[in-house]
Each structure stands twice: as structure tokens, then as C-alpha cells.
């Protein structure tokens, strides 16, 4: 316990994860408990996203990914989908105000479904922040893990067809370069609040050896203190990556 969070002076474990992924679950139930519409829960969830991003940066986490919207979430009522996309738009416009200057932003998922204006904002933000070093923040939007793998396979298949590579040359490392996460290291710690214990098609390739942490706390109630609990639990786990 040598590291301290400078803001709170709390002791943190030495072996912090290099990459944390969050499934921001429980917003709908949080709102329902208050007899409010589901979109009210997403608004609170977005505030938590902001707080947790800042906290991760403060304590020196190098990569942090949030599941904002899946390829399956389009099945939700239009009014809820619109509210989430609107929140996303608001938060990416404002992103530098809450993450500071030295953060790289990457979007995971198929951008082509969004209107041109939003696509441009996403591409510009990735371009403008590409050399930032302190932390990489990844936002999964219109993202599905299987979709991502199929997308990578399709690029590689085209390269084989064009004679650029031989099928036998394809390695795990090469395949990984064609995923949306490309040069980002695998997930070390996957956190899912709200009592559900599923991966829900999130980073299924990248979390092959991740540690999972589940808590009953709903995402809008998730705080830096809750994250500390996950980090302490993570630091106690013995990771063997298939070895002994
Ligand atoms: C899952 O909870 C949450 C979502 C599908 C949306 C998450 C979106 C945000 C937090 C806001 C937008 C994102 C950013 C980055 C600003 P749920 O609705 O399934 O909750 P439930 O299981 O309680 O119904």
C-alpha cells in the first residue's frame, strides 16, 4: 500500500490495473426507484462517468473504457435512445473541461450510423487528442464485441484477397491491431455494477484474462470509494494468465 490518492490521501494498492473497463449498468433502475423516467437515470449515470474518469486520471490509471451504448441498445424505446445519444453529444463537446489536456480519446464502435455532424466531432476529437499521453479514455458507442471481431476479420479477409498477407501469417497480435482498441492493452479489470453478472458483448476479445468485479451498487451511485474497493480486491487476486 505505497501509493496515495493525492486528493483524499487514501492509500491505494501498488499494483493498479493498466486498463479498467466499466459497464455503466443500473441507470434505469436508479430512476425507477425515484419514480422518474429512465432517461433521468442516464443523466445521473453520465455525471458518474465524468467523476470516475477524473478519478481514474488522478490516481494514474492509463486506460479506461466505458460502455455507453451497445449495438443491441437500439432496441430500446426511441425516446430513451435519443436521450442517451444527446447526452453523449453534450459530454463529448465538453470533454476537455473535465478530463484536462493530456488525455487521448478513442471511440469504439461503428461511427457510420451517426449523423455527419456527430461523426465529425468524434473523428476530430480522436485526431486532436491522438498524441496525448497521460491517459487514454475509450468510449464504446454503437459497439458490440462480436461486431468488432467480425469487422476485424473482414478487413483481414480483404487483405488476403488482395494478396497483401497469407492466411497462415495471421497471429493474435496481428488480429488485435484490427480491433477498435488497436494499440490499447488488454483489459485488466472489468467492473459491472447493479448486481448483474454478465459481459453483455463488451470487449470480449480484450477481456480474455480480465479480472471481473461485480457490485450491487447502481451506476449513478458508483463513487471513487466504490472504485477503491474494486482496486483493493483486484490487488489481492492472483493472475496467472493460464500459467501456474
Ligand atoms: C445501462 O443501464 C446503461 C446504458 C445502456 C446507457 C449508459 C449511458 C450513459 C451513462 C450516458 C451516456 C454516456 C456518456 C459517455 C455521456 P440500464 O439502462 O440498462 O439500466 P437498468 O438495467 O437499470 O435498466
mmCIF file of C-alpha atoms and ligand atoms in Angstrom:
data_model
loop_
_atom_site.group_PDB
_atom_site.id
_atom_site.type_symbol
_atom_site.label_atom_id
_atom_site.label_comp_id
_atom_site.label_asym_id
_atom_site.label_seq_id
_atom_site.Cartn_x
_atom_site.Cartn_y
_atom_site.Cartn_z
ATOM 1 C CA UNK A 1 0.000 0.000 0.000
ATOM 2 C CA UNK A 2 2.583 2.585 -1.045
ATOM 3 C CA UNK A 3 0.532 4.765 -3.386
ATOM 4 C CA UNK A 4 -1.723 7.514 -2.110
ATOM 5 C CA UNK A 5 -4.531 9.284 -3.811
ATOM 6 C CA UNK A 6 -3.227 12.863 -3.656
ATOM 7 C CA UNK A 7 -6.708 14.327 -3.253
ATOM 8 C CA UNK A 8 -8.016 12.121 -0.478
ATOM 9 C CA UNK A 9 -4.691 10.884 0.976
ATOM 10 C CA UNK A 10 -6.178 7.405 0.867
ATOM 11 C CA UNK A 11 -3.792 4.501 0.482
ATOM 12 C CA UNK A 12 -4.115 2.683 -2.813
ATOM 13 C CA UNK A 13 -2.661 -0.665 -3.778
ATOM 14 C CA UNK A 14 0.641 -0.620 -5.660
ATOM 15 C CA UNK A 15 -0.428 -2.899 -8.474
ATOM 16 C CA UNK A 16 -3.136 -0.826 -10.090
ATOM 17 C CA UNK A 17 -4.669 -2.134 -13.328
ATOM 18 C CA UNK A 18 -3.385 -0.639 -16.532
ATOM 19 C CA UNK A 19 -6.804 -0.852 -18.166
ATOM 20 C CA UNK A 20 -10.176 -0.681 -16.406
ATOM 21 C CA UNK A 21 -13.456 -1.200 -18.273
ATOM 22 C CA UNK A 22 -16.822 -0.157 -16.867
ATOM 23 C CA UNK A 23 -20.272 -1.410 -17.821
ATOM 24 C CA UNK A 24 -22.394 1.555 -16.727
ATOM 25 C CA UNK A 25 -25.406 -0.510 -15.669
ATOM 26 C CA UNK A 26 -28.368 0.265 -13.432
ATOM 27 C CA UNK A 27 -29.355 3.734 -14.621
ATOM 28 C CA UNK A 28 -32.926 2.667 -15.448
ATOM 29 C CA UNK A 29 -33.470 1.033 -12.048
ATOM 30 C CA UNK A 30 -31.948 4.032 -10.279
ATOM 31 C CA UNK A 31 -34.529 6.271 -11.963
ATOM 32 C CA UNK A 32 -37.406 3.830 -11.376
ATOM 33 C CA UNK A 33 -36.667 3.773 -7.639
ATOM 34 C CA UNK A 34 -37.282 7.524 -7.717
ATOM 35 C CA UNK A 35 -40.388 7.242 -9.941
ATOM 36 C CA UNK A 36 -38.532 9.145 -12.635
ATOM 37 C CA UNK A 37 -38.216 8.338 -16.369
ATOM 38 C CA UNK A 38 -35.288 6.110 -17.362
ATOM 39 C CA UNK A 39 -33.544 8.934 -19.162
ATOM 40 C CA UNK A 40 -33.211 10.728 -15.820
ATOM 41 C CA UNK A 41 -31.095 7.758 -14.682
ATOM 42 C CA UNK A 42 -28.873 8.073 -17.757
ATOM 43 C CA UNK A 43 -28.320 11.763 -16.974
ATOM 44 C CA UNK A 44 -27.159 10.823 -13.469
ATOM 45 C CA UNK A 45 -25.102 7.987 -14.938
ATOM 46 C CA UNK A 46 -23.345 10.446 -17.227
ATOM 47 C CA UNK A 47 -22.379 12.536 -14.173
ATOM 48 C CA UNK A 48 -20.873 9.407 -12.619
ATOM 49 C CA UNK A 49 -18.970 8.763 -15.845
ATOM 50 C CA UNK A 50 -17.418 12.217 -15.547
ATOM 51 C CA UNK A 51 -16.463 11.775 -11.864
ATOM 52 C CA UNK A 52 -14.982 8.333 -12.401
ATOM 53 C CA UNK A 53 -12.987 9.446 -15.457
ATOM 54 C CA UNK A 54 -11.428 12.263 -13.442
ATOM 55 C CA UNK A 55 -10.687 9.997 -10.533
ATOM 56 C CA UNK A 56 -9.024 7.389 -12.760
ATOM 57 C CA UNK A 57 -6.817 10.118 -14.185
ATOM 58 C CA UNK A 58 -5.953 11.434 -10.705
ATOM 59 C CA UNK A 59 -4.800 8.053 -9.477
ATOM 60 C CA UNK A 60 -2.802 7.280 -12.614
ATOM 61 C CA UNK A 61 -4.875 4.684 -14.480
ATOM 62 C CA UNK A 62 -3.522 4.647 -18.043
ATOM 63 C CA UNK A 63 -6.560 3.320 -19.939
ATOM 64 C CA UNK A 64 -10.212 3.479 -19.035
ATOM 65 C CA UNK A 65 -13.141 2.301 -21.144
ATOM 66 C CA UNK A 66 -16.861 2.963 -20.662
ATOM 67 C CA UNK A 67 -19.736 1.103 -22.309
ATOM 68 C CA UNK A 68 -22.085 3.930 -23.277
ATOM 69 C CA UNK A 69 -24.278 2.284 -25.928
ATOM 70 C CA UNK A 70 -24.287 -1.176 -27.466
ATOM 71 C CA UNK A 71 -25.283 -2.381 -30.923
ATOM 72 C CA UNK A 72 -28.252 -4.024 -29.122
ATOM 73 C CA UNK A 73 -29.372 -0.859 -27.294
ATOM 74 C CA UNK A 74 -31.110 0.438 -30.460
ATOM 75 C CA UNK A 75 -33.977 -1.905 -29.469
ATOM 76 C CA UNK A 76 -34.889 0.454 -26.617
ATOM 77 C CA UNK A 77 -37.744 2.994 -26.952
ATOM 78 C CA UNK A 78 -36.794 5.821 -29.323
ATOM 79 C CA UNK A 79 -37.178 8.452 -26.669
ATOM 80 C CA UNK A 80 -34.599 6.689 -24.435
ATOM 81 C CA UNK A 81 -32.179 6.118 -27.337
ATOM 82 C CA UNK A 82 -32.432 9.803 -28.321
ATOM 83 C CA UNK A 83 -31.762 10.865 -24.732
ATOM 84 C CA UNK A 84 -28.594 8.729 -24.497
ATOM 85 C CA UNK A 85 -27.219 9.954 -27.852
ATOM 86 C CA UNK A 86 -27.979 13.554 -26.845
ATOM 87 C CA UNK A 87 -26.101 13.078 -23.555
ATOM 88 C CA UNK A 88 -23.206 11.557 -25.431
ATOM 89 C CA UNK A 89 -23.144 14.568 -27.764
ATOM 90 C CA UNK A 90 -23.185 17.001 -24.813
ATOM 91 C CA UNK A 91 -20.429 15.193 -22.979
ATOM 92 C CA UNK A 92 -18.050 14.907 -25.888
ATOM 93 C CA UNK A 93 -18.366 18.609 -26.690
ATOM 94 C CA UNK A 94 -17.437 19.382 -23.104
ATOM 95 C CA UNK A 95 -14.813 16.649 -22.788
ATOM 96 C CA UNK A 96 -11.704 18.779 -22.336
ATOM 97 C CA UNK A 97 -13.300 20.637 -19.441
ATOM 98 C CA UNK A 98 -13.492 17.543 -17.315
ATOM 99 C CA UNK A 99 -10.594 15.400 -18.494
ATOM 100 C CA UNK A 100 -7.997 18.129 -18.961
ATOM 101 C CA UNK A 101 -5.486 18.411 -21.754
ATOM 102 C CA UNK A 102 -3.320 15.325 -21.762
ATOM 103 C CA UNK A 103 -5.968 12.640 -22.389
ATOM 104 C CA UNK A 104 -6.360 10.739 -25.635
ATOM 105 C CA UNK A 105 -9.967 9.993 -26.582
ATOM 106 C CA UNK A 106 -10.918 6.973 -28.681
ATOM 107 C CA UNK A 107 -14.360 5.788 -29.757
ATOM 108 C CA UNK A 108 -15.044 2.076 -30.032
ATOM 109 C CA UNK A 109 -17.811 1.052 -32.406
ATOM 110 C CA UNK A 110 -19.236 1.781 -35.815
ATOM 111 C CA UNK A 111 -19.494 5.564 -36.165
ATOM 112 C CA UNK A 112 -21.191 5.442 -39.569
ATOM 113 C CA UNK A 113 -24.662 5.159 -38.008
ATOM 114 C CA UNK A 114 -24.465 8.670 -36.504
ATOM 115 C CA UNK A 115 -25.275 11.870 -38.346
ATOM 116 C CA UNK A 116 -22.410 13.572 -40.167
ATOM 117 C CA UNK A 117 -22.050 16.316 -37.632
ATOM 118 C CA UNK A 118 -21.616 13.904 -34.711
ATOM 119 C CA UNK A 119 -19.268 11.660 -36.705
ATOM 120 C CA UNK A 120 -17.104 14.669 -37.473
ATOM 121 C CA UNK A 121 -16.967 15.660 -33.793
ATOM 122 C CA UNK A 122 -15.868 12.139 -32.881
ATOM 123 C CA UNK A 123 -13.209 11.951 -35.618
ATOM 124 C CA UNK A 124 -11.895 15.456 -34.802
ATOM 125 C CA UNK A 125 -11.642 14.631 -31.112
ATOM 126 C CA UNK A 126 -9.693 11.451 -31.837
ATOM 127 C CA UNK A 127 -7.384 13.339 -34.176
ATOM 128 C CA UNK A 128 -6.860 16.327 -31.845
ATOM 129 C CA UNK A 129 -6.026 14.139 -28.848
ATOM 130 C CA UNK A 130 -4.042 11.380 -30.564
ATOM 131 C CA UNK A 131 -0.655 12.423 -29.136
ATOM 132 C CA UNK A 132 -1.851 12.841 -25.553
ATOM 133 C CA UNK A 133 -0.043 10.575 -23.148
ATOM 134 C CA UNK A 134 -1.342 10.727 -19.588
ATOM 135 C CA UNK A 135 -4.412 8.553 -20.080
ATOM 136 C CA UNK A 136 -6.498 7.054 -22.881
ATOM 137 C CA UNK A 137 -10.244 7.273 -22.400
ATOM 138 C CA UNK A 138 -12.242 4.959 -24.626
ATOM 139 C CA UNK A 139 -15.967 5.338 -25.143
ATOM 140 C CA UNK A 140 -17.856 2.401 -26.603
ATOM 141 C CA UNK A 141 -20.843 3.660 -28.560
ATOM 142 C CA UNK A 142 -22.778 1.616 -31.116
ATOM 143 C CA UNK A 143 -20.319 -1.039 -30.010
ATOM 144 C CA UNK A 144 -20.621 -4.823 -29.911
ATOM 145 C CA UNK A 145 -17.756 -7.223 -29.216
ATOM 146 C CA UNK A 146 -18.835 -9.726 -31.846
ATOM 147 C CA UNK A 147 -19.397 -6.948 -34.362
ATOM 148 C CA UNK A 148 -15.860 -5.694 -33.651
ATOM 149 C CA UNK A 149 -14.364 -9.153 -34.261
ATOM 150 C CA UNK A 150 -16.337 -9.606 -37.494
ATOM 151 C CA UNK A 151 -15.197 -6.138 -38.619
ATOM 152 C CA UNK A 152 -11.533 -7.069 -37.990
ATOM 153 C CA UNK A 153 -11.962 -10.427 -39.753
ATOM 154 C CA UNK A 154 -13.481 -8.731 -42.756
ATOM 155 C CA UNK A 155 -10.526 -6.292 -43.086
ATOM 156 C CA UNK A 156 -8.074 -9.186 -42.851
ATOM 157 C CA UNK A 157 -10.071 -11.217 -45.397
ATOM 158 C CA UNK A 158 -9.817 -8.312 -47.870
ATOM 159 C CA UNK A 159 -6.060 -8.153 -47.316
ATOM 160 C CA UNK A 160 -5.767 -11.881 -48.012
ATOM 161 C CA UNK A 161 -7.916 -11.467 -51.140
ATOM 162 C CA UNK A 162 -5.675 -8.628 -52.346
ATOM 163 C CA UNK A 163 -2.586 -10.786 -51.760
ATOM 164 C CA UNK A 164 -1.201 -8.448 -49.060
ATOM 165 C CA UNK A 165 -0.994 -11.232 -46.458
ATOM 166 C CA UNK A 166 -1.201 -15.028 -46.319
ATOM 167 C CA UNK A 167 -3.872 -16.667 -44.140
ATOM 168 C CA UNK A 168 -1.120 -18.548 -42.282
ATOM 169 C CA UNK A 169 0.558 -15.272 -41.262
ATOM 170 C CA UNK A 170 -2.400 -14.117 -39.185
ATOM 171 C CA UNK A 171 -1.479 -14.088 -35.495
ATOM 172 C CA UNK A 172 -3.384 -12.983 -32.394
ATOM 173 C CA UNK A 173 -1.246 -9.843 -32.255
ATOM 174 C CA UNK A 174 -1.968 -9.002 -35.874
ATOM 175 C CA UNK A 175 -5.696 -9.639 -35.392
ATOM 176 C CA UNK A 176 -5.720 -7.381 -32.316
ATOM 177 C CA UNK A 177 -4.383 -4.476 -34.405
ATOM 178 C CA UNK A 178 -7.593 -4.508 -36.454
ATOM 179 C CA UNK A 179 -9.859 -4.213 -33.424
ATOM 180 C CA UNK A 180 -11.148 -0.777 -32.427
ATOM 181 C CA UNK A 181 -8.773 -0.897 -29.438
ATOM 182 C CA UNK A 182 -5.681 -1.468 -31.701
ATOM 183 C CA UNK A 183 -2.705 -0.330 -29.562
ATOM 184 C CA UNK A 184 -4.528 -0.252 -26.193
ATOM 185 C CA UNK A 185 -3.516 -3.048 -23.785
ATOM 186 C CA UNK A 186 -5.996 -5.770 -22.818
ATOM 187 C CA UNK A 187 -8.476 -5.137 -20.030
ATOM 188 C CA UNK A 188 -7.109 -5.963 -16.556
ATOM 189 C CA UNK A 189 -10.204 -5.158 -14.539
ATOM 190 C CA UNK A 190 -13.812 -5.229 -15.753
ATOM 191 C CA UNK A 191 -16.315 -3.609 -13.392
ATOM 192 C CA UNK A 192 -20.068 -4.170 -13.623
ATOM 193 C CA UNK A 193 -22.302 -2.510 -11.075
ATOM 194 C CA UNK A 194 -26.048 -3.081 -10.476
ATOM 195 C CA UNK A 195 -25.948 -6.740 -9.474
ATOM 196 C CA UNK A 196 -25.837 -8.191 -12.991
ATOM 197 C CA UNK A 197 -23.010 -10.644 -13.660
ATOM 198 C CA UNK A 198 -22.682 -10.752 -17.440
ATOM 199 C CA UNK A 199 -20.239 -9.449 -20.041
ATOM 200 C CA UNK A 200 -23.005 -8.374 -22.477
ATOM 201 C CA UNK A 201 -20.846 -8.484 -25.617
ATOM 202 C CA UNK A 202 -18.388 -5.923 -24.196
ATOM 203 C CA UNK A 203 -14.670 -6.210 -25.102
ATOM 204 C CA UNK A 204 -14.962 -9.987 -25.386
ATOM 205 C CA UNK A 205 -11.564 -10.326 -27.085
ATOM 206 C CA UNK A 206 -9.754 -7.826 -24.860
ATOM 207 C CA UNK A 207 -11.076 -9.237 -21.566
ATOM 208 C CA UNK A 208 -9.905 -12.805 -22.169
ATOM 209 C CA UNK A 209 -7.784 -12.623 -18.977
ATOM 210 C CA UNK A 210 -9.522 -9.752 -17.189
ATOM 211 C CA UNK A 211 -10.466 -9.901 -13.541
ATOM 212 C CA UNK A 212 -14.180 -9.257 -13.008
ATOM 213 C CA UNK A 213 -15.600 -7.178 -10.188
ATOM 214 C CA UNK A 214 -19.333 -7.087 -9.557
ATOM 215 C CA UNK A 215 -21.177 -4.889 -7.091
ATOM 216 C CA UNK A 216 -24.865 -4.299 -6.309
ATOM 217 C CA UNK A 217 -24.377 -0.507 -6.334
ATOM 218 C CA UNK A 218 -26.257 1.069 -9.269
ATOM 219 C CA UNK A 219 -24.057 3.037 -11.692
ATOM 220 C CA UNK A 220 -25.401 6.516 -10.742
ATOM 221 C CA UNK A 221 -24.421 5.719 -7.122
ATOM 222 C CA UNK A 222 -20.953 4.418 -8.045
ATOM 223 C CA UNK A 223 -18.280 6.625 -6.434
ATOM 224 C CA UNK A 224 -14.483 6.815 -6.273
ATOM 225 C CA UNK A 225 -14.788 4.987 -2.926
ATOM 226 C CA UNK A 226 -16.526 2.111 -4.680
ATOM 227 C CA UNK A 227 -13.728 2.081 -7.240
ATOM 228 C CA UNK A 228 -11.160 1.925 -4.434
ATOM 229 C CA UNK A 229 -12.903 -1.220 -3.143
ATOM 230 C CA UNK A 230 -12.592 -2.785 -6.598
ATOM 231 C CA UNK A 231 -8.915 -1.801 -6.806
ATOM 232 C CA UNK A 232 -8.157 -3.344 -3.422
ATOM 233 C CA UNK A 233 -9.968 -6.545 -4.402
ATOM 234 C CA UNK A 234 -8.068 -6.576 -7.733
ATOM 235 C CA UNK A 235 -4.722 -6.149 -5.962
ATOM 236 C CA UNK A 236 -5.419 -9.293 -3.921
ATOM 237 C CA UNK A 237 -6.205 -11.507 -6.877
ATOM 238 C CA UNK A 238 -3.540 -13.803 -8.227
ATOM 239 C CA UNK A 239 -3.385 -13.507 -12.003
ATOM 240 C CA UNK A 240 -1.827 -16.480 -13.736
ATOM 241 C CA UNK A 241 -2.785 -15.925 -17.396
ATOM 242 C CA UNK A 242 -3.168 -19.672 -17.876
ATOM 243 C CA UNK A 243 0.127 -20.494 -16.143
ATOM 244 C CA UNK A 244 0.557 -21.831 -12.615
HETATM 245 C C1 LIG B 1 -27.254 0.637 -18.900
HETATM 246 O O1 LIG B 1 -28.173 0.817 -17.822
HETATM 247 C C2 LIG B 1 -26.871 1.944 -19.434
HETATM 248 C C3 LIG B 1 -26.933 2.328 -20.756
HETATM 249 C C4 LIG B 1 -27.415 1.431 -21.811
HETATM 250 C C5 LIG B 1 -26.555 3.698 -21.160
HETATM 251 C C6 LIG B 1 -25.355 4.299 -20.472
HETATM 252 C C7 LIG B 1 -25.262 5.726 -20.862
HETATM 253 C C8 LIG B 1 -24.873 6.744 -20.073
HETATM 254 C C9 LIG B 1 -24.382 6.570 -18.692
HETATM 255 C C10 LIG B 1 -24.947 8.157 -20.535
HETATM 256 C C11 LIG B 1 -24.285 8.498 -21.840
HETATM 257 C C12 LIG B 1 -22.843 8.267 -21.874
HETATM 258 C C13 LIG B 1 -21.860 9.186 -21.825
HETATM 259 C C14 LIG B 1 -20.488 8.714 -22.008
HETATM 260 C C15 LIG B 1 -22.072 10.597 -21.575
HETATM 261 P P1 LIG B 1 -29.680 0.377 -17.995
HETATM 262 O O2 LIG B 1 -30.440 1.460 -18.638
HETATM 263 O O3 LIG B 1 -29.748 -0.919 -18.734
HETATM 264 O O4 LIG B 1 -30.148 0.202 -16.508
HETATM 265 P P2 LIG B 1 -31.190 -0.879 -15.953
HETATM 266 O O5 LIG B 1 -30.512 -2.216 -16.106
HETATM 267 O O6 LIG B 1 -31.351 -0.464 -14.533
HETATM 268 O O7 LIG B 1 -32.439 -0.757 -16.754
#
